[in-house]
Short mmCIF file of C-alpha atoms and ligand atoms in Angstrom, two decimals:
data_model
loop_
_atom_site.label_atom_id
_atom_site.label_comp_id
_atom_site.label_asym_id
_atom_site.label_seq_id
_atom_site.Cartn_x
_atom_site.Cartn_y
_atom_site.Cartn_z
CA UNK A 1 100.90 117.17 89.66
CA UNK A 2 103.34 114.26 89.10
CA UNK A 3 104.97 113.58 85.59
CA UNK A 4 106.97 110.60 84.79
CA UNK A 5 108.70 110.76 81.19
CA UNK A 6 110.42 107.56 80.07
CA UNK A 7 111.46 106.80 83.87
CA UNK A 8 114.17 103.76 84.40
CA UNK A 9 115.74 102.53 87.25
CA UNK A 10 118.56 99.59 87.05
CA UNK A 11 120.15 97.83 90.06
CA UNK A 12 122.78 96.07 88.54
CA UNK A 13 121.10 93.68 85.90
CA UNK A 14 117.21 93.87 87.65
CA UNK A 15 115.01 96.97 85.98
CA UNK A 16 113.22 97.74 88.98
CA UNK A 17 110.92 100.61 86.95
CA UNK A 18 111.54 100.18 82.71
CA UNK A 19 110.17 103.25 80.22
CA UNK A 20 107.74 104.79 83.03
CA UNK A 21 105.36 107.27 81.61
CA UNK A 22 102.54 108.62 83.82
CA UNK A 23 101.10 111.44 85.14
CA UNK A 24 99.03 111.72 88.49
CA UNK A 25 96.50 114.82 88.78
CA UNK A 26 95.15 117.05 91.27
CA UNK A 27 91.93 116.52 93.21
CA UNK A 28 91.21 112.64 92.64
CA UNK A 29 93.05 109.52 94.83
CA UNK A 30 95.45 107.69 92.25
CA UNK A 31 95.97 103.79 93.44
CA UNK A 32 99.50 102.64 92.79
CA UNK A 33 99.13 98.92 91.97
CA UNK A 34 101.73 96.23 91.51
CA UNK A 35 102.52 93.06 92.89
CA UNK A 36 105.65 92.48 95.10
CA UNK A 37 108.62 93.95 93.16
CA UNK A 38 107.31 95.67 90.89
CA UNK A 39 108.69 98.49 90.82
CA UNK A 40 106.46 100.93 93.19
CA UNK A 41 108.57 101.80 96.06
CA UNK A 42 111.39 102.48 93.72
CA UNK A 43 108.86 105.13 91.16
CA UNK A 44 108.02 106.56 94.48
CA UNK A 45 111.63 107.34 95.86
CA UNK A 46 112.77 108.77 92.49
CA UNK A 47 109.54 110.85 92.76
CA UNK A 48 110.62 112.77 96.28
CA UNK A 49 114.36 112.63 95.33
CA UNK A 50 115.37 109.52 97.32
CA UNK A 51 116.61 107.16 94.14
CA UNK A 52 118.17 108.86 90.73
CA UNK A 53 116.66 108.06 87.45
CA UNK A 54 118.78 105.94 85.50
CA UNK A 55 117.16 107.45 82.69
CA UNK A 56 113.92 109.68 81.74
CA UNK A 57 112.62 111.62 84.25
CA UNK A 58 109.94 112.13 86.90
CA UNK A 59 108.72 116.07 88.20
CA UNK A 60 106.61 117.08 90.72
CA UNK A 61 104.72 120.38 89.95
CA UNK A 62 107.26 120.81 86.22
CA UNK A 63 110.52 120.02 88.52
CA UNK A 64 112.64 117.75 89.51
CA UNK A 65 112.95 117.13 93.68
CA UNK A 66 116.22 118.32 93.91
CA UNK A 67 114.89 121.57 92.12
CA UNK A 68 112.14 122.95 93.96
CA UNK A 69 112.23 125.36 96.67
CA UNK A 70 111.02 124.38 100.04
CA UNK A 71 110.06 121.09 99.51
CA UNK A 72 108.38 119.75 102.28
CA UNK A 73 105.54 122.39 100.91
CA UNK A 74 105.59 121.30 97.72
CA UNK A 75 105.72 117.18 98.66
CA UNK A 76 104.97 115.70 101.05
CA UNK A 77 106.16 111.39 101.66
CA UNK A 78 104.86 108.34 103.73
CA UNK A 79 107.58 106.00 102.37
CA UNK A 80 109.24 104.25 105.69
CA UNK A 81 106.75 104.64 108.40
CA UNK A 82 109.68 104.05 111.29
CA UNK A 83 111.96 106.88 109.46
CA UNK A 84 112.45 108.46 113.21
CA UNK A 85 114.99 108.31 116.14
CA UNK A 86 112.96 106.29 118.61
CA UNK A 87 114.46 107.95 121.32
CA UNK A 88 112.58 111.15 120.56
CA UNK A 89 108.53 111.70 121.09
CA UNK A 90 106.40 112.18 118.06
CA UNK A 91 106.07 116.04 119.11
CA UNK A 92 110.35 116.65 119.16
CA UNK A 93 110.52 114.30 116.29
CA UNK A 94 107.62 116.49 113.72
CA UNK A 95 109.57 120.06 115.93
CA UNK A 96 113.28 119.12 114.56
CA UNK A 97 111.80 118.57 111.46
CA UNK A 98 109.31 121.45 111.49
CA UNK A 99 112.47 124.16 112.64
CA UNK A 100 114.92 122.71 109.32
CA UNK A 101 112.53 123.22 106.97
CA UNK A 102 111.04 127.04 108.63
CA UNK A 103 107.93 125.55 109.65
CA UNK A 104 106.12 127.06 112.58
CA UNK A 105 105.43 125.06 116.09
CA UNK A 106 101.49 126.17 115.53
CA UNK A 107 101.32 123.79 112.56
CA UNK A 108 103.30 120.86 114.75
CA UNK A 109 100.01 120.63 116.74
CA UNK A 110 97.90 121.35 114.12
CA UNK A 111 99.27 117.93 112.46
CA UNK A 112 99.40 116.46 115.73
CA UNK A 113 95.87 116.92 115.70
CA UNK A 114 94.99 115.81 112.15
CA UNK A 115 96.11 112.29 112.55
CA UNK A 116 95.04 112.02 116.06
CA UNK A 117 97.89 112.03 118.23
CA UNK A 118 98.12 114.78 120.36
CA UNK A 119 97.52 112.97 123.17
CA UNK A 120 100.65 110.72 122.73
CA UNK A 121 102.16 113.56 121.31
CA UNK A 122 105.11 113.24 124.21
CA UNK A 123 105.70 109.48 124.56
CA UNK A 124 108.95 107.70 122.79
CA UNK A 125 108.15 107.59 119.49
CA UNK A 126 110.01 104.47 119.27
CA UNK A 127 107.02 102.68 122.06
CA UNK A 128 104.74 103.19 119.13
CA UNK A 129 102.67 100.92 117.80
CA UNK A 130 102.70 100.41 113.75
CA UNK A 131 99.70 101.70 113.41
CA UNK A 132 100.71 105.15 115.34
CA UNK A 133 103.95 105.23 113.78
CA UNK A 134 101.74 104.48 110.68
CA UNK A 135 100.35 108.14 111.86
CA UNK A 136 103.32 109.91 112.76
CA UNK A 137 104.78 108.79 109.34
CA UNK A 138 101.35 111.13 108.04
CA UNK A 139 102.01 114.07 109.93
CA UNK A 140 105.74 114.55 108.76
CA UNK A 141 104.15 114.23 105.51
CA UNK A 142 101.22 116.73 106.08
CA UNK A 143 103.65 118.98 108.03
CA UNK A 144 104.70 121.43 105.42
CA UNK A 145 100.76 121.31 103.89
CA UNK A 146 101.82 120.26 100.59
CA UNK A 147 99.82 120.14 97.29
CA UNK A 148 101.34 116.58 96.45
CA UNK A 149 100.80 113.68 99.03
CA UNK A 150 102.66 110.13 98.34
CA UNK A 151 101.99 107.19 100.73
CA UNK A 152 103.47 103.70 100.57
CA UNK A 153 101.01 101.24 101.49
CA UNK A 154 99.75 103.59 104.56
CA UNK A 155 97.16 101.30 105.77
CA UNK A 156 99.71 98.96 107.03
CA UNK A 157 99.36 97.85 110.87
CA UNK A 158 96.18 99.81 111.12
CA UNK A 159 93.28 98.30 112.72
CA UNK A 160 89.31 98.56 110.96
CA UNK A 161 88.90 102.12 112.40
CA UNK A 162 92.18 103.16 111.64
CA UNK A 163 91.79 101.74 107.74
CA UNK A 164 88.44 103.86 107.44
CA UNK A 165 89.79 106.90 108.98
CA UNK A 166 92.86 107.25 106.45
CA UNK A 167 90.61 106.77 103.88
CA UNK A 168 88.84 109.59 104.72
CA UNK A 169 91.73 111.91 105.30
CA UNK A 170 93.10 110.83 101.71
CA UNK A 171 89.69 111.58 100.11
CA UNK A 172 89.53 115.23 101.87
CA UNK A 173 92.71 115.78 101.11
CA UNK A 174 92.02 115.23 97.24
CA UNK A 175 88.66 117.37 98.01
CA UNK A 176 91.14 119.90 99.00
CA UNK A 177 92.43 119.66 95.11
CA UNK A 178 95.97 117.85 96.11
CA UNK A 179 97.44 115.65 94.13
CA UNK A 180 97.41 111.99 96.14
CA UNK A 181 99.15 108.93 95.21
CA UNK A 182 99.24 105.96 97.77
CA UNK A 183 100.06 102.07 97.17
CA UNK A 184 98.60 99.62 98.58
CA UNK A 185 98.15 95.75 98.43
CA UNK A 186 94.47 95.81 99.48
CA UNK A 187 92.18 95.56 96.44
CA UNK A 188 89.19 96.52 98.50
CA UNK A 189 90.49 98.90 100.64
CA UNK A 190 91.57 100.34 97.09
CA UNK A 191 88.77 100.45 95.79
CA UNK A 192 87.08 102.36 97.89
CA UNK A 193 89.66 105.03 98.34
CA UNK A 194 90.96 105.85 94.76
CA UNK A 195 89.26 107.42 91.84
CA UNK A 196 91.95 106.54 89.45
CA UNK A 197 94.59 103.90 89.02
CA UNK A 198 98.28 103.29 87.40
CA UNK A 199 99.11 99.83 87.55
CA UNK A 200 102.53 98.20 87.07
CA UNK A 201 103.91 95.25 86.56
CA UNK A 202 108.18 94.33 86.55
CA UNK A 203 108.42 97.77 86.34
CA UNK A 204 106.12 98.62 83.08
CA UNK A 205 102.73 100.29 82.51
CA UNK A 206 99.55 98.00 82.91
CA UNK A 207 97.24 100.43 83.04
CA UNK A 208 96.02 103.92 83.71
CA UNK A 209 92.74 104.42 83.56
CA UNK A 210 89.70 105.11 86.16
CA UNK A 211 88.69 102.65 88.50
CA UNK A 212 85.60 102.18 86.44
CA UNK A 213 87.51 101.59 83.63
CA UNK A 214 89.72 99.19 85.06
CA UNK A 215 87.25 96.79 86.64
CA UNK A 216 85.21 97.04 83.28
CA UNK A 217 88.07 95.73 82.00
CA UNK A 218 88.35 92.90 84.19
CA UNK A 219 86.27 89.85 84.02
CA UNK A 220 82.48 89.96 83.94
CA UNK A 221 80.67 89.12 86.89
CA UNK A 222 78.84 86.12 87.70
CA UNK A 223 76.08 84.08 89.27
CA UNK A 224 76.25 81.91 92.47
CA UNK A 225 73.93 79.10 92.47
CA UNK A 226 73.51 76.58 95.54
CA UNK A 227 71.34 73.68 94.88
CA UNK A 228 70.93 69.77 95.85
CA UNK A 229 70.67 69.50 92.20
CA UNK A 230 73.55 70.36 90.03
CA UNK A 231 73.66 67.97 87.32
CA UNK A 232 70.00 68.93 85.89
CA UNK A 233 70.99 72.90 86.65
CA UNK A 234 74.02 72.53 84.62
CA UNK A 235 71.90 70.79 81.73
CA UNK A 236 69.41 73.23 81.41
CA UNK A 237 71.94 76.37 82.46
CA UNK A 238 74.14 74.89 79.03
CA UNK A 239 70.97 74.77 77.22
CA UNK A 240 70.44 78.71 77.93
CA UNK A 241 74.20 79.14 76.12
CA UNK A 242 75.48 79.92 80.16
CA UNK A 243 78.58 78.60 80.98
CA UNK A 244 78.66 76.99 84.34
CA UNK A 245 81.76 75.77 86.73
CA UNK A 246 81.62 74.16 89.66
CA UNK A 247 82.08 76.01 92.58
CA UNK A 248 83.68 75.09 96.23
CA UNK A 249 81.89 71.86 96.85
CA UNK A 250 79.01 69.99 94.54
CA UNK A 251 75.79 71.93 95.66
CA UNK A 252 77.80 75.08 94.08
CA UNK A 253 77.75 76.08 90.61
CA UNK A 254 79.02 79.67 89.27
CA UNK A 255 77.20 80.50 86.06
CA UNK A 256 78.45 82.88 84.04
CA UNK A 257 76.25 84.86 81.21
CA UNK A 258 72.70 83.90 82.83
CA UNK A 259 71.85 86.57 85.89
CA UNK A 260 69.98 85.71 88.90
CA UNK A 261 67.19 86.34 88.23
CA UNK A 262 67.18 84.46 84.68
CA UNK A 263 68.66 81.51 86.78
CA UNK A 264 65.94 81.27 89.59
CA UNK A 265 63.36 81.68 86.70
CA UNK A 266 65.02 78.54 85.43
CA UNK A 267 64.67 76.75 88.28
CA UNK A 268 61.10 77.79 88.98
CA UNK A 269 60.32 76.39 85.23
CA UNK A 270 62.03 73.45 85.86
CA UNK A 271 60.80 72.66 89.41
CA UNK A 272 64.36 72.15 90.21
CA UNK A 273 65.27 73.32 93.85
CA UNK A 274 67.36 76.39 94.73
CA UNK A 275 69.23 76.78 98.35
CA UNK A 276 71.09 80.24 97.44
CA UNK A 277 71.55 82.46 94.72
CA UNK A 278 73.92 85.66 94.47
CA UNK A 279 75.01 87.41 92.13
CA UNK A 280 78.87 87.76 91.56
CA UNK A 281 79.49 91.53 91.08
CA UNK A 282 82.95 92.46 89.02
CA UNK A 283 85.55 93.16 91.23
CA UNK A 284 88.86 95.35 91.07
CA UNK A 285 90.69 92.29 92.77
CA UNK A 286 89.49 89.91 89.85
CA UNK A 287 90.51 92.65 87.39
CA UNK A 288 93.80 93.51 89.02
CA UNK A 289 94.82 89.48 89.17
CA UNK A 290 93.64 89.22 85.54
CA UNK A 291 96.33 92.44 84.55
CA UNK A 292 98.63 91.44 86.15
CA UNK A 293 98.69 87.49 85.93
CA UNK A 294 101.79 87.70 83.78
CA UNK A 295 103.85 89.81 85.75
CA UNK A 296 104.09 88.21 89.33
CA UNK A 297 107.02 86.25 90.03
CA UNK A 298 105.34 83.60 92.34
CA UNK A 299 101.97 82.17 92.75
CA UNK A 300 100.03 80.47 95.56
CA UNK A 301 98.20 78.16 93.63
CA UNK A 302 96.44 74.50 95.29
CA UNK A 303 99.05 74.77 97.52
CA UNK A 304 102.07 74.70 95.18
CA UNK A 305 103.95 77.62 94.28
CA UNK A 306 103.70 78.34 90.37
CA UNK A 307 105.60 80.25 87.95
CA UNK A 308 103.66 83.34 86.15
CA UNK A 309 102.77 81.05 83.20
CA UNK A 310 100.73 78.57 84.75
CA UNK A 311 96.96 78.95 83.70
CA UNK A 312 95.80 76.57 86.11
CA UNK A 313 97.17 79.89 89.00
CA UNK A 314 93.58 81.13 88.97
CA UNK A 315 89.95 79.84 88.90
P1 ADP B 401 107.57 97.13 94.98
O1 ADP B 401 107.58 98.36 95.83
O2 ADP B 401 106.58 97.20 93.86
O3 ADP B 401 107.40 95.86 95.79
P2 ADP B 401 110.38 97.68 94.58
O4 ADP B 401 110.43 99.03 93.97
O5 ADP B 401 110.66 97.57 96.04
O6 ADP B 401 108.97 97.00 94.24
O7 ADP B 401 111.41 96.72 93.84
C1 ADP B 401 111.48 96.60 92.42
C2 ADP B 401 112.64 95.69 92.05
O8 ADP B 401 113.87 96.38 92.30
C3 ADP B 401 112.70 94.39 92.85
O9 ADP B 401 113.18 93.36 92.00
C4 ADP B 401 113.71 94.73 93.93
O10 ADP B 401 114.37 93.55 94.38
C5 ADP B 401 114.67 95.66 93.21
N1 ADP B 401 115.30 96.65 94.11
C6 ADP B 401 114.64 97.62 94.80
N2 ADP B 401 115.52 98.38 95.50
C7 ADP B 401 116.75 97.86 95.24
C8 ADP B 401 118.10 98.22 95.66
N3 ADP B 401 118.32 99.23 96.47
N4 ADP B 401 119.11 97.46 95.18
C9 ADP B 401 118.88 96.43 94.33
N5 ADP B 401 117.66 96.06 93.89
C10 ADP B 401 116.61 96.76 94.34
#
């Protein structure tokens, strides 16, 4: 279990994490969302002891880092993926750190094994690949067996297979009833690997809530409509009290409040022509952008940068 109280971090004049309070439970994946800067990477080195509080106060399992015992059992930290002296090979590297923390060479291999690099388990660690350094980075976490698991975007440099696999060994993990927290900047990798979700923005709360909960919260989904005949579809689509847009070029409209079925039943009525029709599901990236709209500091938006108040930043 992780508690933040109240947690605050200053640099200077920037609050990098302002009046934290959250706490992340065993046995389910909890997403750590944010956009650039706010805020994650710092809650996540005051967590293992890295960054001090400048006030409140963050535990894992009712202490404080610096006060529990041997803490690579109790925690156990993906922050830096190349945290390693390249000279070393991934097997010396997980041993030195394995023998200063009185952890047996048995579970060296046994980690080795878990993140599937025993057979590179004596090249230069520093000839690694992202991705593999991605998985040594997991086994120094693992290596103690720890109840608490943090990872810092952990899917970065992996390749399809690797993605899916770390998704899986999060999920067991949590199966195991640990406590996992992991950031990560893709929504749909997200959502398909965490049950819950704390969401920050400039350093505050957004949200903490379920997944289900926060894509509820989101924007409704909609209807995709291709057809050689969009000014009649939008008359009669208006006419049903659905609100239509236009979509990425004139034979596509998105209707919202009409589903797809009640749309090609339209059409059929009408004897207007359909080409396509889909419908739109809700998405956690369309709720995510909606939370945290105000809180990112720049915006790609038709090809300009924008600040965070510009309501013209999103469709
Ligand atoms: P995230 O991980 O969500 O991208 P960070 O925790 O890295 O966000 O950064 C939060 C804010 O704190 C940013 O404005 C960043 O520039 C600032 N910051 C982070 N670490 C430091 C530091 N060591 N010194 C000064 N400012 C920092």
């Amino acid at each position: 279990m992780i508690e933040a109280r109240a947690l605050t971090k200053r640099y200077g004049s920037t609050t990098a994490v302002d009046d934290l309070s959250f706490t992340v439970v065993p046995g389910r994946v909890t997403g750590f969302l944010g956009p650039n800067g706010a805020g994650k990477s710092t809650t996540m080195r005051m967590i293992v002891g890295l960054d001090r509080p400048t006030s409140g106060t963050v535990t894992v399992n009712g202490e404080p880092f610096q006060g529990l015992g041997r803490a690579l059992d109790e925690v156990g930290a993906l922050l830096d993926a190349r945290a390693w002296h390249g000279g070393r090979s991934a097997y010396h590297h997980l041993l030195c750190l394995a023998q200063s923390n009185g952890i047996g060479r048995g579970r060296v291999q046994e980690v080795l094994g878990l993140v599937g690099l025993s057979e590179v388990a004596g090249k230069r660690a520093g000839a690694f690949s992202l991705g593999m350094g991605q998985r040594l980075g997991l086994a120094a976490a693992l290596l103690g067996d720890p109840g608490v698991v943090i990872c810092d975007e952990p899917v970065n440099g992996l390749d399809p297979d690797g993605i899916s696999w770390i998704r899986a060994l999060l999920r067991s993990l949590a199966a195991e009833g640990r406590t996992i927290l992991v950031s990560s900047h893709l929504m749909s990798e997200m959502a398909q690997t965490a049950d819950h979700l704390i969401v920050i923005g400039k350093g505050r709360l957004l949200a903490d809530a379920s997944m289900a909960e926060v894509i509820a919260a989101g924007p409704a989904g909609h209807t995709v409509l291709r057809t050689p005949q969009p000014e009649e579809f939008t008359r009669a689509l208006r006419g049903r009290s659905a609100r239509v847009e236009a979509g990425i070029d004139p034979e596509e409209l998105l209707v919202h409040g009409l589903e797809c079925a009640a749309v090609g039943d339209l059409g059929a009525a009408l004897g207007l022509t359909v080409h396509g029709l889909a419908a739109q599901n809700p998405s956690l990236e369309d709720a995510y952008l909606e939370l945290t709209r105000e809180s990112v500091e720049y915006r790609i938006s038709r090809g300009h940068e924008t600040g965070p108040n510009d309501s013209g930043a999103r469709r």
